[in-house]
CSV table of C-alpha atoms in Angstrom, one decimal:
chain,number,residue,atom,x,y,z
A,1,MET,CA,-26.8,2.9,-13.9
A,2,LEU,CA,-25.8,0.2,-11.4
A,3,MET,CA,-22.5,0.8,-9.7
A,4,MET,CA,-21.1,-2.5,-11.1
A,5,ASP,CA,-22.1,-1.6,-14.6
A,6,ARG,CA,-20.4,1.8,-14.1
A,7,PHE,CA,-17.3,0.0,-13.0
A,8,ARG,CA,-17.3,-2.3,-16.0
A,9,GLN,CA,-17.6,0.7,-18.3
A,10,TRP,CA,-14.8,2.4,-16.5
A,11,GLN,CA,-12.6,-0.7,-16.8
A,12,ALA,CA,-13.3,-0.8,-20.6
A,13,THR,CA,-12.6,2.9,-21.0
A,14,HIS,CA,-9.2,2.7,-19.2
A,15,ASN,CA,-8.3,-0.8,-20.3
A,16,ARG,CA,-8.0,-2.0,-16.7
A,17,SER,CA,-7.9,-5.7,-15.8
A,18,TYR,CA,-7.0,-7.6,-12.6
A,19,LEU,CA,-5.1,-10.8,-11.8
A,20,SER,CA,-7.8,-12.4,-9.7
A,21,ALA,CA,-11.5,-12.1,-8.9
A,22,GLU,CA,-10.5,-11.2,-5.4
A,23,GLU,CA,-8.4,-8.2,-6.6
A,24,ARG,CA,-11.2,-7.1,-8.9
A,25,LEU,CA,-13.7,-7.1,-6.1
A,26,ARG,CA,-11.3,-5.2,-3.9
A,27,ARG,CA,-10.8,-2.6,-6.6
A,28,PHE,CA,-14.5,-2.4,-7.2
A,29,GLU,CA,-15.0,-1.4,-3.5
A,30,VAL,CA,-12.3,1.2,-3.8
A,31,TYR,CA,-13.9,2.5,-7.0
A,32,ARG,CA,-17.4,2.6,-5.4
A,33,SER,CA,-16.0,4.6,-2.5
A,34,ASN,CA,-14.3,7.0,-4.8
A,35,VAL,CA,-17.3,7.5,-7.1
A,36,GLU,CA,-19.5,8.2,-4.1
A,37,TYR,CA,-17.0,10.8,-2.9
A,38,ILE,CA,-16.8,12.3,-6.5
A,39,ASP,CA,-20.6,12.5,-6.8
A,40,ALA,CA,-21.1,13.9,-3.4
A,41,THR,CA,-18.5,16.6,-4.0
A,42,ASN,CA,-19.9,17.6,-7.3
A,43,ARG,CA,-23.5,17.8,-5.8
A,44,ARG,CA,-22.4,20.5,-3.4
A,45,GLY,CA,-22.8,23.2,-5.9
A,46,ASP,CA,-20.6,25.7,-4.1
A,47,LEU,CA,-17.2,24.7,-5.5
A,48,THR,CA,-15.3,26.3,-8.4
A,49,TYR,CA,-14.0,23.0,-9.7
A,50,GLU,CA,-15.4,19.6,-10.7
A,51,LEU,CA,-14.2,16.1,-10.0
A,52,GLY,CA,-14.5,13.1,-12.4
A,53,GLU,CA,-13.8,9.4,-12.8
A,54,ASN,CA,-10.4,9.3,-14.3
A,55,GLN,CA,-7.7,6.6,-14.6
A,56,PHE,CA,-7.1,6.8,-10.9
A,57,ALA,CA,-10.6,5.8,-9.7
A,58,ASP,CA,-9.6,2.4,-8.5
A,59,LEU,CA,-6.8,3.6,-6.2
A,60,THR,CA,-7.1,4.6,-2.6
A,61,GLY,CA,-5.8,8.1,-1.7
A,62,GLU,CA,-2.8,6.5,0.0
A,63,GLU,CA,-2.0,4.4,-3.0
A,64,PHE,CA,-2.3,7.4,-5.4
A,65,VAL,CA,0.0,9.6,-3.4
A,66,ALA,CA,2.5,6.9,-3.0
A,67,ARG,CA,2.6,6.1,-6.8
A,68,TYR,CA,2.1,9.6,-8.3
A,69,ALA,CA,2.8,12.3,-5.8
A,70,SER,CA,5.8,11.4,-3.7
A,71,SER,CA,8.8,11.8,-6.0
A,72,HIS,CA,10.0,15.4,-5.4
A,73,ASP,CA,12.7,15.9,-2.8
A,74,ALA,CA,12.5,19.3,-1.1
A,75,GLY,CA,15.5,21.6,-0.7
A,76,GLY,CA,18.5,22.2,-2.8
A,77,HIS,CA,21.0,24.7,-4.2
A,78,THR,CA,20.2,27.5,-6.6
A,79,ASP,CA,22.8,29.4,-8.6
A,80,SER,CA,20.7,32.6,-8.5
A,81,VAL,CA,17.7,33.5,-6.4
A,82,ILE,CA,15.4,36.4,-6.6
A,83,THR,CA,15.1,37.4,-2.9
A,84,THR,CA,12.2,39.9,-2.8
A,85,ALA,CA,9.0,40.6,-4.7
A,86,ALA,CA,10.4,44.0,-5.6
A,87,GLU,CA,13.3,42.3,-7.3
A,88,ALA,CA,10.9,40.0,-9.1
A,89,ASP,CA,9.0,43.0,-10.4
A,90,GLY,CA,12.1,44.8,-11.6
A,91,LEU,CA,14.7,42.1,-12.4
A,92,TRP,CA,14.9,38.7,-14.1
A,93,SER,CA,17.6,36.9,-12.1
A,94,SER,CA,19.5,34.8,-14.6
A,95,GLY,CA,23.1,35.0,-13.5
A,96,GLY,CA,23.8,38.0,-15.7
A,97,GLY,CA,22.5,39.4,-19.0
A,98,ASP,CA,20.2,42.3,-19.8
A,99,ASP,CA,16.8,40.6,-19.1
A,100,SER,CA,14.8,43.1,-17.2
A,101,LEU,CA,11.1,43.6,-16.5
A,102,GLU,CA,10.4,47.3,-16.9
A,103,ALA,CA,6.6,46.9,-16.7
A,104,PRO,CA,4.3,44.9,-14.5
A,105,PRO,CA,3.4,41.5,-15.8
A,106,PRO,CA,0.4,41.2,-18.1
A,107,PRO,CA,-2.9,40.2,-16.5
A,108,SER,CA,-2.8,36.8,-18.2
A,109,VAL,CA,-0.2,34.5,-19.8
A,110,ASP,CA,-0.6,31.1,-21.6
A,111,TRP,CA,2.7,29.8,-23.0
A,112,ARG,CA,0.7,27.1,-24.8
A,113,ALA,CA,-0.8,29.7,-27.0
A,114,LYS,CA,2.6,30.9,-28.0
A,115,GLY,CA,3.6,27.3,-29.1
A,116,ALA,CA,6.2,27.1,-26.2
A,117,VAL,CA,4.9,24.0,-24.5
A,118,THR,CA,5.2,20.3,-25.5
A,119,PRO,CA,2.3,17.9,-25.2
A,120,VAL,CA,1.5,16.6,-21.7
A,121,LYS,CA,3.5,13.5,-20.9
A,122,ASN,CA,2.9,10.6,-18.5
A,123,GLN,CA,5.5,9.6,-15.9
A,124,GLY,CA,3.7,6.3,-15.2
A,125,SER,CA,2.9,4.7,-11.8
A,126,GLN,CA,6.2,2.8,-11.3
A,127,CYS,CA,8.7,5.6,-11.7
A,128,PHE,CA,8.8,8.5,-9.3
A,129,SER,CA,10.2,10.9,-11.8
A,130,CYS,CA,8.1,14.1,-11.7
A,131,TRP,CA,11.2,16.0,-10.9
A,132,ALA,CA,12.7,15.0,-14.3
A,133,PHE,CA,9.5,15.9,-16.1
A,134,SER,CA,9.3,19.3,-14.5
A,135,ALA,CA,13.0,20.1,-15.2
A,136,VAL,CA,12.7,18.9,-18.8
A,137,ALA,CA,9.5,20.9,-19.5
A,138,THR,CA,11.0,24.1,-18.4
A,139,MET,CA,14.0,23.5,-20.6
A,140,GLU,CA,11.8,22.7,-23.6
A,141,SER,CA,9.9,25.9,-23.2
A,142,LEU,CA,12.9,28.2,-22.7
A,143,TYR,CA,14.6,26.7,-25.7
A,144,PHE,CA,11.6,27.6,-27.8
A,145,ILE,CA,11.5,31.1,-26.4
A,146,LYS,CA,15.2,31.5,-27.3
A,147,THR,CA,15.2,29.8,-30.7
A,148,GLY,CA,11.6,29.3,-31.9
A,149,LYS,CA,12.2,25.5,-32.0
A,150,LEU,CA,10.0,23.2,-29.8
A,151,VAL,CA,12.1,20.1,-29.2
A,152,PRO,CA,10.9,17.3,-26.8
A,153,LEU,CA,13.8,16.4,-24.5
A,154,SER,CA,14.7,13.3,-22.6
A,155,GLU,CA,13.4,12.6,-19.1
A,156,GLN,CA,14.9,9.1,-19.4
A,157,GLN,CA,18.4,10.5,-19.7
A,158,LEU,CA,18.0,12.1,-16.3
A,159,VAL,CA,16.4,9.0,-14.8
A,160,ASP,CA,19.3,6.8,-16.1
A,161,CYS,CA,22.3,9.2,-15.8
A,162,ASP,CA,21.8,12.0,-13.3
A,163,LYS,CA,24.1,11.0,-10.5
A,164,TYR,CA,22.7,13.6,-8.1
A,165,ASP,CA,19.1,12.2,-8.1
A,166,GLY,CA,17.5,8.9,-7.5
A,167,GLY,CA,16.2,8.0,-10.9
A,168,CYS,CA,12.8,6.4,-10.4
A,169,ASN,CA,13.2,6.9,-6.6
A,170,ARG,CA,12.7,10.6,-6.2
A,171,GLY,CA,14.8,13.6,-7.2
A,172,TYR,CA,15.0,17.4,-7.2
A,173,TYR,CA,14.9,19.6,-10.2
A,174,HIS,CA,17.8,21.9,-9.2
A,175,LYS,CA,20.0,18.9,-8.9
A,176,ALA,CA,18.8,17.8,-12.3
A,177,PHE,CA,19.8,21.2,-13.8
A,178,GLN,CA,23.2,20.9,-12.2
A,179,TRP,CA,23.8,17.5,-13.8
A,180,ILE,CA,22.6,18.8,-17.2
A,181,MET,CA,25.1,21.7,-16.9
A,182,GLU,CA,28.0,19.3,-16.1
A,183,ASN,CA,26.9,16.9,-18.9
A,184,GLY,CA,27.0,19.7,-21.5
A,185,GLY,CA,23.3,19.5,-22.1
A,186,LEU,CA,20.4,17.1,-22.5
A,187,THR,CA,19.5,14.9,-25.5
A,188,THR,CA,16.1,14.6,-27.3
A,189,ALA,CA,13.3,12.3,-26.3
A,190,ALA,CA,13.5,10.8,-29.8
A,191,LEU,CA,17.1,9.6,-29.2
A,192,TYR,CA,16.6,8.6,-25.6
A,193,PRO,CA,12.8,7.8,-25.1
A,194,TYR,CA,11.1,7.4,-21.8
A,195,LYS,CA,10.8,3.9,-20.3
A,196,ALA,CA,9.5,4.5,-16.8
A,197,VAL,CA,12.2,2.4,-15.3
A,198,ARG,CA,15.8,3.2,-14.5
A,199,GLY,CA,18.2,1.6,-17.0
A,200,VAL,CA,21.8,1.7,-17.9
A,201,CYS,CA,23.1,5.2,-18.8
A,202,PHE,CA,24.4,5.6,-22.3
A,203,ARG,CA,26.0,8.7,-23.7
A,204,ALA,CA,23.9,10.6,-26.2
A,205,LYS,CA,24.8,13.8,-28.0
A,206,PRO,CA,23.3,16.9,-26.1
A,207,ALA,CA,20.7,18.8,-28.1
A,208,VAL,CA,20.0,21.6,-25.7
A,209,THR,CA,22.3,23.2,-23.1
A,210,ILE,CA,21.7,25.5,-20.2
A,211,THR,CA,24.0,28.1,-18.5
A,212,GLY,CA,22.5,28.0,-15.0
A,213,HIS,CA,19.4,27.6,-12.9
A,214,ALA,CA,17.6,29.7,-10.4
A,215,ALA,CA,14.6,30.2,-8.2
A,216,VAL,CA,12.2,33.1,-7.5
A,217,ALA,CA,11.1,34.6,-4.2
A,218,LYS,CA,8.7,32.5,-2.2
A,219,ASN,CA,5.5,34.5,-3.0
A,220,GLU,CA,2.9,34.6,-5.7
A,221,LEU,CA,3.8,38.1,-7.0
A,222,ALA,CA,7.4,37.0,-7.7
A,223,LEU,CA,6.1,33.8,-9.4
A,224,GLN,CA,3.7,35.8,-11.6
A,225,SER,CA,6.5,38.0,-12.8
A,226,ALA,CA,8.7,35.0,-13.5
A,227,VAL,CA,6.0,33.1,-15.4
A,228,ALA,CA,5.5,36.1,-17.5
A,229,ARG,CA,8.9,35.5,-18.9
A,230,GLN,CA,9.1,31.7,-19.1
A,231,PRO,CA,7.4,28.6,-17.6
A,232,ILE,CA,8.6,27.9,-14.1
A,233,GLY,CA,9.0,24.6,-12.3
A,234,VAL,CA,7.0,24.5,-9.0
A,235,ALA,CA,6.5,21.9,-6.3
A,236,ILE,CA,3.0,21.3,-4.7
A,237,GLU,CA,1.3,19.3,-2.1
A,238,VAL,CA,-1.3,16.9,-3.6
A,239,PRO,CA,-4.5,16.8,-1.5
A,240,SER,CA,-6.9,13.8,-1.9
A,241,SER,CA,-9.4,15.8,-4.1
A,242,MET,CA,-6.7,16.5,-6.7
A,243,GLN,CA,-6.6,12.8,-7.6
A,244,PHE,CA,-10.0,13.2,-9.3
A,245,TYR,CA,-9.7,16.8,-10.6
A,246,LYS,CA,-11.5,17.2,-13.9
A,247,SER,CA,-12.0,20.9,-14.6
A,248,GLY,CA,-12.4,24.4,-13.2
A,249,VAL,CA,-10.3,26.4,-10.7
A,250,PHE,CA,-9.1,24.1,-8.0
A,251,SER,CA,-9.4,25.7,-4.6
A,252,ALA,CA,-9.6,22.8,-2.1
A,253,PRO,CA,-7.9,23.1,1.2
A,254,CYS,CA,-4.3,22.2,0.9
A,255,GLY,CA,-1.1,22.2,2.9
A,256,ILE,CA,2.5,22.9,2.1
A,257,GLN,CA,4.1,19.4,2.2
A,258,MET,CA,5.3,19.7,-1.4
A,259,SER,CA,6.1,16.3,-2.8
A,260,HIS,CA,5.2,16.6,-6.5
A,261,ALA,CA,6.9,18.7,-9.1
A,262,VAL,CA,5.0,20.3,-12.0
A,263,VAL,CA,5.3,23.3,-14.3
A,264,THR,CA,3.5,26.6,-14.2
A,265,VAL,CA,2.9,27.6,-17.8
A,266,GLY,CA,0.6,30.6,-17.4
A,267,TYR,CA,-2.0,32.3,-15.3
A,268,GLY,CA,-5.2,34.2,-15.7
A,269,THR,CA,-8.7,34.9,-14.4
A,270,ASP,CA,-11.6,32.4,-14.8
A,271,ALA,CA,-14.5,34.1,-16.7
A,272,SER,CA,-17.3,32.3,-14.9
A,273,SER,CA,-16.1,32.4,-11.3
A,274,GLY,CA,-13.8,35.5,-11.4
A,275,LEU,CA,-11.1,33.6,-9.6
A,276,LYS,CA,-7.5,34.2,-10.5
A,277,TYR,CA,-5.6,31.0,-11.3
A,278,TRP,CA,-2.3,29.4,-12.1
A,279,LEU,CA,-2.2,27.2,-15.3
A,280,VAL,CA,-0.2,24.1,-14.3
A,281,LYS,CA,1.2,21.4,-16.6
A,282,ASN,CA,1.2,18.0,-14.9
A,283,SER,CA,2.9,14.6,-15.9
A,284,TRP,CA,-0.1,12.3,-15.3
A,285,GLY,CA,-1.1,12.0,-18.9
A,286,GLN,CA,-3.8,13.8,-20.9
A,287,THR,CA,-6.8,11.9,-19.4
A,288,TRP,CA,-6.4,13.6,-16.1
A,289,GLY,CA,-7.7,17.1,-15.4
A,290,GLU,CA,-8.1,19.6,-18.3
A,291,ALA,CA,-6.2,17.5,-20.9
A,292,GLY,CA,-3.4,17.0,-18.4
A,293,TYR,CA,-3.5,20.5,-16.9
A,294,ILE,CA,-4.9,21.9,-13.7
A,295,ARG,CA,-5.9,25.5,-12.9
A,296,MET,CA,-5.1,26.3,-9.3
A,297,ARG,CA,-6.4,29.3,-7.4
A,298,ARG,CA,-4.0,32.2,-7.4
A,299,ASP,CA,-3.4,35.0,-5.0
A,300,VAL,CA,-4.5,33.2,-1.8
A,301,GLY,CA,-1.7,34.6,0.3
A,302,GLY,CA,1.4,33.1,1.9
A,303,GLY,CA,3.2,30.7,-0.3
A,304,GLY,CA,0.2,30.1,-2.5
A,305,LEU,CA,-2.3,27.2,-2.7
A,306,CYS,CA,-0.5,23.9,-2.0
A,307,GLY,CA,2.7,25.8,-1.5
A,308,ILE,CA,3.0,26.5,-5.3
A,309,ALA,CA,5.3,29.5,-4.8
A,310,LEU,CA,7.6,28.1,-2.1
A,311,ASP,CA,10.0,25.8,-4.0
A,312,THR,CA,10.5,26.9,-7.6
A,313,ALA,CA,13.1,26.3,-10.3
A,314,TYR,CA,13.9,27.5,-13.8
A,315,PRO,CA,16.9,27.1,-16.2
A,316,THR,CA,18.8,29.9,-17.9
A,317,MET,CA,20.3,29.9,-21.4
């Protein structure tokens, strides 16, 4: 198939149009460069993951990172922090209570299979709100674990009302949890739907409350023990190849400039490659990756691939 025909087909699939012929030509050149990179990468044959032409195929790497992977502010306060891997193996730090881990974590966990994870959402390209999606997703899952009820909660309420974060201009999930505590909880997505733009805050009756928030130690063993108990918010660096991730265990070289917040909802071992992985829920919609998820290589040492274990967050109830 000719590249222009391929581009037209991609446009139709993703309902993409442009304001001028000049812009369309420029986007075609970006698309062609990206497709050549995708095809060359997939031809290598030595990788454990595959790339594909997704909704981001007409964006340069710089544009993609600026729009979708630059909204998590590093650093913040935690009410309770697990300080060592040994503590993570033996304790669940929740500001009190009798939650203890008396046995090693199981070899695999998938909170989706337990019904504890809401469908993948889409933060959009104009609102830097991954921090809100990560915080909300961990609350949704923990509420299900505690009550058996899976209730989609409102990212928009955080975008509009959270005075500690920047709305559509970056934020940090620990600060979001702090605001939720002070607000008396968070309302539902049905009552306060996502608009992908910061609007006027209006008061809405809280549906789910939290008692605190915490982090785990900065290593993968601690993170595994934590994820065995509930989905955990994590921050990652987004390398250029992740823009086009389609399937498999992602293992591309990656740094630790974590600027994107996501949620680890499980872990396991890939049957075909034998690689251990983290199961990560993203907020880029269901047409990216494995229906909105990415499996990232686990047990690589240090703070994990792309810094996945270095800046974590979870709520307590």
